[in-house]
Amino acid sequence: MDYDTPLFFHVMQYAADADRDVVDMVSGNPDWGSPDAIGEGLHEYADLGGADFQYPPSEGLAALREEIAERRNVHESQVVVTNGGGEANYLAMARALERERGSEFVLTDPVYPYYPGKTTMLGASARYVATEADGTLDPEDVREAASEETAGIVVNTPNNPTGAVYDEETMRELVAIAEEYDALLVSDEVYDHFDFSGEFTSALSFDSDHRIVTNSYSKTFAITGFRVGYAVFPESLVDVAKTRHMLTNVATTRPGQYAVLHALRNTDPAYYEANRELLRERVATFTDALDEAGADYSSPDGAFYVMARFPDFPGTLENVERLVDEAGVAGMPGEAFGESRSDWLRFALVSPRVEEAAERLADYFA
């Protein structure tokens, strides 16, 4: 089987090898620092020793699963702690196929590239639904694309790369469509703490055996290297997912889980709001510069990405490399996210040098 290596790695390496200073806006690695409770939790864990340094329960530390369950209003038996959001999505998509109701996933366009990659890895096929210019997803378009072959519908809200946030009505309809076609809705909600609109609605808001929610603490706590995520399954589907998780990874990092649990219990809500406010400011700074450059751009309602389209500068890998070499700014090619945004570039606003990058782009395209 052939796999397409995600372009993220190529662009990051190209920027790192450049002969000039480059502002890296490629990958979503938050720069604002973790809450103090993460470090405190690690220090506390380091003093435990003995049995606490051995395998944790495969499905996750009991106390962490209970904490997640209480916050998400589900039973702890439905929670599987995973190696980041990536494994959570893999388990969810695999579970959709294991039901043998179909072999196709309905994905959005633009799309986070790892969803098509996992589709290929799992031996399934993809059908794409184009979103509106602002990233809004019309559930009726999803309904038209769904069929008896639909095993799952995979969505991401707040969305990477568009910044769109799916509201209550959209999520209700997506759950309903999954039920109509006896498919599973896989809702990746990793950016749920970065909603600027107040419209974010989790798929867990709707009681259904046809939805799985995935999440991760990588972005929430700025700990992308910890690899602690989770998936919430319907009770009827969770046992097989736990087995696949055990066979694939055995378990998830014990110190990381311990630190996350400590942070969940000891982080003030002000931490989350401060990060949202920082991102609002960065979006304003960056889009002001895009105005100066004569670019079209998305105004995100969530997450921390901006998509931009510059005159006569399509979002190809070649042009991304050109921008690195000539402007000193590294973004992602729009073609990495699907056909509908092939003329666009995507920039991650997770650098303290956002203003500098904005000025470089404005000067380059002015």
Phi, psi and omega in degrees: 000136179265139177239145173267119178293128180305138184293343180309313186294320179297313184294317179299319180291321179298317179295321180294329182271358184297152181274009181222171176291134182229133172275117184274114177232039186268301189252156185274062176262102184303138184257358190273000174089151181278159174295153182304329185295337176295308178297320178300318180296320178295318178298317180297317180296320184299336182272356184283308178066188174056228185299334181286355176260007182259186181307133170277171172305139186303318183281356178122158177302134184303318183294324178290317179297322178294320179295315178298314182300318180295320181289329183260003176059046176228173176276143183300336178296341181274352187261129172240121177277130191237172174280078180075178178292334180299312179290324179302316178293322177300313180298319182294315181291322176297320180296324177298319180287326182295341179286346177057041175258356182166173183228027184229143174249136171270121181239158177273161173228112011286161186221146171295122192301338182289338178292310174299324179298317178291326176302313178297315182300325182273002177076023180255177176241165184238143171236131188255143176241121180287141175268171176289172183301327180270008179091354180299140179253125177270114181303331179296328176293324177293318179300319179293327181281334183289154180203184177297342180273357184282113175274323183204157174241120185249121179229162182224117180216132346308150196265139166250115025252357193276338185081006179290148175241126181275126185276182185301316182295319178299313182293322178300317181290323179295320175297317181297321179295318177300320178293319181301321185257013181051044178247180176245132170274122175255110183252107180273112188242038186296336181259025187297337178274003181239052177258117180268347189267336187078008184258353183302134177226124179284148174297341178288351176291346184241125182286115183199147173271009185244025177218141175236134178249132177244153182200175181202157176262004182303313181273317183307313183252011180056050182227055183300335180278352183280327180061059174236112176225188177200161174229142176248115183255154165301149183302329182286347186244352193284327186297316180294324177297320178297321179294316178298319177301315181296317182290330183275316189233354187067297181198175179254151183317124182288314179297323178297317179297318181298316181294320178297316179300316179298319181291322178299323183278342191230014179258126180288143178304339179299332179299313181293317182293322178298321179291321176297319180294320176302316181291323176302316180296319180293320177300315180298315179299315185290316182289331174300318179292325177295326174300315179298328181276358180072029184264151163275150181202161175272145173252098190293140172268353180192179184061204182214049179232147172234132173260138182224147177234120181258146182302130176055036181216073183297156187277058179268163176299321179301318180287328175297316178295322177298320180294323175298311185290322190257335181244343180074032177229130180249119173237191179250142177291136179300331181296343178290342186253007178124173186290326189289343180239030183292344177269001188250166170237151178242134181238132178267123185270051184242042179225140175292354182258025181302316181297319178297317178297319180299316179296320179297318180293317180299317179293320184293319185263356182293000000 
